[in-house]
mmCIF file of C-alpha atoms in Angstrom:
data_model
loop_
_atom_site.group_PDB
_atom_site.id
_atom_site.type_symbol
_atom_site.label_atom_id
_atom_site.label_comp_id
_atom_site.label_asym_id
_atom_site.label_seq_id
_atom_site.Cartn_x
_atom_site.Cartn_y
_atom_site.Cartn_z
ATOM 1 C CA GLU A 1 -0.295 -0.113 -0.093
ATOM 2 C CA THR A 2 1.675 3.391 -0.470
ATOM 3 C CA GLY A 3 -0.644 6.138 0.081
ATOM 4 C CA VAL A 4 -1.436 6.887 -3.822
ATOM 5 C CA THR A 5 -4.563 7.118 -4.991
ATOM 6 C CA GLN A 6 -5.697 7.609 -8.917
ATOM 7 C CA SER A 7 -8.307 8.002 -10.948
ATOM 8 C CA PRO A 8 -9.615 6.895 -13.199
ATOM 9 C CA THR A 9 -8.210 3.781 -14.335
ATOM 10 C CA HIS A 10 -9.091 3.554 -17.393
ATOM 11 C CA LEU A 11 -10.575 5.711 -19.953
ATOM 12 C CA ILE A 12 -10.759 6.535 -23.902
ATOM 13 C CA LYS A 13 -10.729 9.478 -25.239
ATOM 14 C CA THR A 14 -11.157 11.559 -28.773
ATOM 15 C CA ARG A 15 -8.217 13.617 -30.545
ATOM 16 C CA GLY A 16 -8.613 17.057 -29.534
ATOM 17 C CA GLN A 17 -10.105 16.293 -26.075
ATOM 18 C CA GLN A 18 -8.980 17.603 -22.913
ATOM 19 C CA VAL A 19 -8.746 15.121 -19.784
ATOM 20 C CA THR A 20 -8.387 15.276 -16.427
ATOM 21 C CA LEU A 21 -6.572 12.876 -13.800
ATOM 22 C CA ARG A 22 -6.684 12.695 -10.784
ATOM 23 C CA CYS A 23 -4.304 11.762 -8.058
ATOM 24 C CA SER A 24 -5.194 11.493 -3.932
ATOM 25 C CA SER A 25 -1.946 11.102 -1.537
ATOM 26 C CA GLN A 26 -1.821 10.693 2.314
ATOM 27 C CA SER A 27 -1.287 13.398 5.125
ATOM 28 C CA GLY A 28 2.009 15.612 4.457
ATOM 29 C CA HIS A 29 2.915 14.462 1.273
ATOM 30 C CA ASN A 30 3.638 18.055 0.029
ATOM 31 C CA THR A 31 5.126 16.912 -3.407
ATOM 32 C CA VAL A 32 4.088 15.139 -5.298
ATOM 33 C CA SER A 33 5.090 14.194 -9.466
ATOM 34 C CA TRP A 34 3.537 12.570 -12.755
ATOM 35 C CA TYR A 35 4.518 10.142 -14.537
ATOM 36 C CA GLN A 36 4.096 8.477 -18.379
ATOM 37 C CA GLN A 37 4.649 5.701 -19.276
ATOM 38 C CA ALA A 38 3.986 5.089 -22.552
ATOM 39 C CA LEU A 39 3.244 1.040 -23.531
ATOM 40 C CA GLY A 40 6.791 -1.754 -23.278
ATOM 41 C CA GLN A 41 8.982 1.740 -21.791
ATOM 42 C CA GLY A 42 10.046 3.097 -18.838
ATOM 43 C CA PRO A 43 7.776 6.425 -16.878
ATOM 44 C CA GLN A 44 8.826 9.825 -18.105
ATOM 45 C CA PHE A 45 8.855 12.952 -15.781
ATOM 46 C CA ILE A 46 6.442 15.456 -16.553
ATOM 47 C CA PHE A 47 6.536 17.526 -13.721
ATOM 48 C CA GLN A 48 6.945 18.002 -9.973
ATOM 49 C CA TYR A 49 5.020 19.862 -7.476
ATOM 50 C CA TYR A 50 5.341 20.539 -4.111
ATOM 51 C CA ARG A 51 2.868 23.035 -1.631
ATOM 52 C CA GLU A 52 0.998 23.979 -4.599
ATOM 53 C CA GLU A 53 3.673 25.273 -7.193
ATOM 54 C CA GLU A 54 5.513 23.748 -9.781
ATOM 55 C CA ASN A 55 9.314 22.498 -8.969
ATOM 56 C CA GLY A 56 10.621 20.693 -11.968
ATOM 57 C CA ARG A 57 8.851 19.611 -15.796
ATOM 58 C CA GLY A 58 10.498 17.394 -17.999
ATOM 59 C CA ASN A 59 10.873 17.446 -21.603
ATOM 60 C CA PHE A 60 6.110 18.206 -22.130
ATOM 61 C CA PRO A 61 4.775 20.518 -23.562
ATOM 62 C CA PRO A 62 2.484 23.202 -22.509
ATOM 63 C CA ARG A 63 -0.370 20.869 -23.407
ATOM 64 C CA PHE A 64 -0.109 19.694 -20.498
ATOM 65 C CA SER A 65 -0.565 21.535 -16.748
ATOM 66 C CA GLY A 66 -1.119 20.729 -13.230
ATOM 67 C CA LEU A 67 -2.854 21.223 -10.197
ATOM 68 C CA GLN A 68 -1.860 20.808 -6.039
ATOM 69 C CA PHE A 69 -4.502 21.546 -3.224
ATOM 70 C CA PRO A 70 -4.301 21.924 0.450
ATOM 71 C CA ASN A 71 -5.377 18.647 0.755
ATOM 72 C CA TYR A 72 -2.770 16.703 -0.991
ATOM 73 C CA SER A 73 -5.045 15.695 -4.161
ATOM 74 C CA SER A 74 -3.486 16.751 -6.989
ATOM 75 C CA GLU A 75 -4.536 17.012 -11.092
ATOM 76 C CA LEU A 76 -3.436 16.261 -14.419
ATOM 77 C CA ASN A 77 -4.756 18.515 -17.184
ATOM 78 C CA VAL A 78 -3.728 17.732 -21.459
ATOM 79 C CA ASN A 79 -5.064 19.115 -23.600
ATOM 80 C CA ALA A 80 -5.109 19.516 -27.661
ATOM 81 C CA LEU A 81 -5.405 15.417 -26.651
ATOM 82 C CA GLU A 82 -2.906 13.716 -29.666
ATOM 83 C CA LEU A 83 -2.676 9.926 -30.311
ATOM 84 C CA ASP A 84 1.012 10.101 -28.954
ATOM 85 C CA ASP A 85 -0.677 10.514 -25.484
ATOM 86 C CA SER A 86 -2.524 7.465 -25.152
ATOM 87 C CA ALA A 87 -0.672 5.645 -22.019
ATOM 88 C CA LEU A 88 -0.860 4.933 -18.259
ATOM 89 C CA TYR A 89 -0.057 8.393 -16.550
ATOM 90 C CA LEU A 90 1.373 7.343 -12.952
ATOM 91 C CA CYS A 91 1.664 9.726 -10.218
ATOM 92 C CA ALA A 92 3.788 9.090 -7.009
ATOM 93 C CA SER A 93 4.615 10.950 -3.803
ATOM 94 C CA TRP A 94 7.446 11.048 -0.843
ATOM 95 C CA THR A 95 7.259 9.265 2.053
ATOM 96 C CA SER A 96 8.572 10.438 5.393
ATOM 97 C CA GLY A 97 10.017 7.071 5.485
ATOM 98 C CA GLY A 98 12.583 7.699 2.095
ATOM 99 C CA GLY A 99 11.643 6.900 -1.507
ATOM 100 C CA LEU A 100 9.205 7.586 -4.518
ATOM 101 C CA PHE A 101 5.873 5.885 -4.165
ATOM 102 C CA PHE A 102 3.404 5.456 -7.305
ATOM 103 C CA GLY A 103 -0.204 4.914 -7.190
ATOM 104 C CA GLU A 104 -1.790 2.077 -9.674
ATOM 105 C CA GLY A 105 -1.744 4.545 -13.001
ATOM 106 C CA SER A 106 -4.468 5.574 -15.193
ATOM 107 C CA ARG A 107 -4.970 4.421 -18.733
ATOM 108 C CA LEU A 108 -5.473 7.071 -21.106
ATOM 109 C CA THR A 109 -6.546 5.698 -24.673
ATOM 110 C CA VAL A 110 -6.661 7.992 -26.997
ATOM 111 C CA LEU A 111 -8.469 7.261 -30.617
ATOM 112 C CA GLY B 1 20.259 15.345 -20.231
ATOM 113 C CA GLU B 2 20.342 12.789 -17.943
ATOM 114 C CA ASN B 3 20.738 8.947 -19.698
ATOM 115 C CA VAL B 4 20.397 5.732 -18.615
ATOM 116 C CA GLU B 5 20.630 2.564 -20.425
ATOM 117 C CA GLN B 6 19.654 -1.029 -19.049
ATOM 118 C CA HIS B 7 20.540 -4.665 -20.028
ATOM 119 C CA PRO B 8 19.401 -7.488 -21.030
ATOM 120 C CA SER B 9 15.873 -6.419 -22.034
ATOM 121 C CA THR B 10 15.257 -9.574 -21.564
ATOM 122 C CA LEU B 11 16.034 -12.163 -19.003
ATOM 123 C CA SER B 12 15.019 -15.698 -18.761
ATOM 124 C CA VAL B 13 16.203 -17.766 -15.749
ATOM 125 C CA GLN B 14 15.327 -21.399 -13.607
ATOM 126 C CA GLU B 15 13.780 -21.295 -10.576
ATOM 127 C CA GLY B 16 16.125 -20.978 -7.979
ATOM 128 C CA ASP B 17 19.064 -19.426 -10.401
ATOM 129 C CA SER B 18 20.332 -16.355 -9.773
ATOM 130 C CA ALA B 19 19.251 -12.826 -12.665
ATOM 131 C CA VAL B 20 21.549 -9.888 -12.629
ATOM 132 C CA ILE B 21 20.347 -6.207 -14.416
ATOM 133 C CA LYS B 22 22.537 -3.921 -15.538
ATOM 134 C CA CYS B 23 21.933 -0.261 -16.055
ATOM 135 C CA THR B 24 24.166 2.776 -16.897
ATOM 136 C CA TYR B 25 23.268 6.371 -16.534
ATOM 137 C CA SER B 26 25.225 9.282 -18.360
ATOM 138 C CA ASP B 27 25.439 12.513 -15.140
ATOM 139 C CA SER B 28 28.000 12.452 -12.975
ATOM 140 C CA ALA B 29 25.466 14.572 -10.482
ATOM 141 C CA SER B 30 23.585 11.916 -10.194
ATOM 142 C CA ASN B 31 22.880 11.140 -6.318
ATOM 143 C CA TYR B 32 19.952 8.478 -5.758
ATOM 144 C CA PHE B 33 19.284 4.779 -7.912
ATOM 145 C CA PRO B 34 15.995 2.871 -7.293
ATOM 146 C CA TRP B 35 14.909 -0.318 -8.685
ATOM 147 C CA TYR B 36 11.661 -0.442 -9.420
ATOM 148 C CA LYS B 37 9.090 -3.678 -9.919
ATOM 149 C CA GLN B 38 6.559 -3.607 -11.945
ATOM 150 C CA GLU B 39 3.310 -6.654 -12.380
ATOM 151 C CA LEU B 40 0.814 -6.072 -15.079
ATOM 152 C CA GLY B 41 -1.673 -3.492 -14.770
ATOM 153 C CA LYS B 42 -0.111 -2.786 -11.547
ATOM 154 C CA GLY B 43 2.480 0.756 -11.524
ATOM 155 C CA PRO B 44 6.233 0.516 -9.825
ATOM 156 C CA GLN B 45 6.814 -0.601 -7.078
ATOM 157 C CA LEU B 46 9.802 0.413 -4.893
ATOM 158 C CA ILE B 47 11.695 -2.008 -3.917
ATOM 159 C CA ILE B 48 15.607 -1.017 -3.817
ATOM 160 C CA ASP B 49 17.497 1.667 -3.671
ATOM 161 C CA ILE B 50 20.700 3.121 -3.287
ATOM 162 C CA ARG B 51 22.264 6.002 -2.848
ATOM 163 C CA SER B 52 26.610 7.568 -4.200
ATOM 164 C CA ASN B 53 27.980 7.766 -0.605
ATOM 165 C CA VAL B 54 27.010 3.836 -0.724
ATOM 166 C CA GLY B 55 28.507 0.927 -3.342
ATOM 167 C CA GLU B 56 26.140 -1.593 -1.659
ATOM 168 C CA LYS B 57 22.674 -2.433 -0.437
ATOM 169 C CA LYS B 58 21.674 -5.570 0.550
ATOM 170 C CA ASP B 59 17.768 -6.714 1.014
ATOM 171 C CA GLN B 60 17.134 -10.444 1.593
ATOM 172 C CA ARG B 61 17.240 -12.274 -1.804
ATOM 173 C CA ILE B 62 17.835 -8.653 -3.965
ATOM 174 C CA ALA B 63 21.060 -6.150 -3.406
ATOM 175 C CA VAL B 64 22.674 -3.329 -5.941
ATOM 176 C CA THR B 65 25.309 -2.230 -5.879
ATOM 177 C CA LEU B 66 26.466 1.302 -7.504
ATOM 178 C CA ASN B 67 30.378 1.850 -9.739
ATOM 179 C CA LYS B 68 29.880 6.354 -9.566
ATOM 180 C CA THR B 69 33.545 5.598 -12.035
ATOM 181 C CA ALA B 70 32.107 4.107 -14.369
ATOM 182 C CA LYS B 71 28.455 4.742 -13.410
ATOM 183 C CA HIS B 72 26.757 1.649 -13.640
ATOM 184 C CA PHE B 73 24.347 -0.240 -10.785
ATOM 185 C CA SER B 74 22.974 -3.246 -10.449
ATOM 186 C CA LEU B 75 20.386 -5.658 -9.792
ATOM 187 C CA HIS B 76 21.073 -8.936 -8.596
ATOM 188 C CA ILE B 77 18.299 -11.612 -7.506
ATOM 189 C CA THR B 78 19.043 -14.895 -5.456
ATOM 190 C CA GLU B 79 17.497 -17.778 -4.680
ATOM 191 C CA THR B 80 15.139 -16.419 -7.861
ATOM 192 C CA GLN B 81 11.087 -17.772 -7.338
ATOM 193 C CA PRO B 82 8.333 -17.443 -10.145
ATOM 194 C CA GLU B 83 6.573 -14.419 -7.829
ATOM 195 C CA ASP B 84 10.317 -12.360 -9.630
ATOM 196 C CA SER B 85 8.152 -12.435 -13.069
ATOM 197 C CA ALA B 86 7.741 -9.104 -13.400
ATOM 198 C CA VAL B 87 9.591 -5.431 -15.276
ATOM 199 C CA TYR B 88 11.573 -4.012 -13.552
ATOM 200 C CA PHE B 89 13.004 -0.305 -13.555
ATOM 201 C CA CYS B 90 16.143 0.691 -12.765
ATOM 202 C CA ALA B 91 16.843 4.835 -12.481
ATOM 203 C CA ALA B 92 18.538 7.898 -11.781
ATOM 204 C CA SER B 93 18.209 10.733 -9.993
ATOM 205 C CA ILE B 94 17.823 14.148 -12.075
ATOM 206 C CA TYR B 95 20.325 17.413 -10.817
ATOM 207 C CA ASN B 96 18.181 19.709 -10.142
ATOM 208 C CA TYR B 97 14.820 18.041 -10.453
ATOM 209 C CA GLY B 98 15.526 17.056 -6.540
ATOM 210 C CA GLN B 99 13.902 13.825 -6.085
ATOM 211 C CA ASN B 100 12.278 12.329 -9.795
ATOM 212 C CA PHE B 101 14.597 10.633 -12.102
ATOM 213 C CA VAL B 102 14.832 9.269 -15.267
ATOM 214 C CA PHE B 103 14.336 6.035 -16.140
ATOM 215 C CA GLY B 104 15.485 2.912 -18.364
ATOM 216 C CA PRO B 105 13.456 0.827 -20.667
ATOM 217 C CA GLY B 106 12.942 -1.938 -18.181
ATOM 218 C CA THR B 107 13.688 -5.245 -18.022
ATOM 219 C CA ARG B 108 11.547 -8.042 -18.527
ATOM 220 C CA LEU B 109 11.903 -11.829 -16.595
ATOM 221 C CA SER B 110 10.013 -14.745 -16.702
ATOM 222 C CA VAL B 111 11.372 -16.837 -14.065
ATOM 223 C CA LEU B 112 10.026 -20.732 -14.898
ATOM 224 C CA PRO B 113 9.559 -23.456 -12.904
#
């Protein structure tokens, strides 16, 4: 049990649409990160939020955006969906014991 | 930026044998190297990690070694069991992104009964 919960588990969207993915982590986990994992590949860092501010971003365009809320929940928003956005999106947070722990992910399919 | 390579891409071993997965990284500033196990349909699970001030770390049947000079680190699993079958990822910390990582492409380990 990592204490990181994601929703929805699966969803299907059409190219050009927008999607919001949600994550909740345990109290005290101030840092949340989002990763994209394409089929057959390792996760790729999208961005990190600390105390509701973005403080690190990987090589992803601005149509990938996020929010973090005071209740330790967060969102990943993707606008103008493209076929290549089809992937498993992973939320992760650091625990007090150390280590980055992932949720089970949201699998997005873009048609 | 950081680049992580991982070998082999697939590995099959007999139950009870050992398995070794090797990774290399490019950024000498990386200082933290976790290993993750991912089962089908699940998120990556942290199984062991090592920091750059340590050369080796062991946890029961799993061990990790780090050679900072050569920028190599390896995962060793002894006495493999069928439940060890999964995809394993190595990762290296990204300088300036503090708590985030570049991942390797993964190794699919199959333990044959």
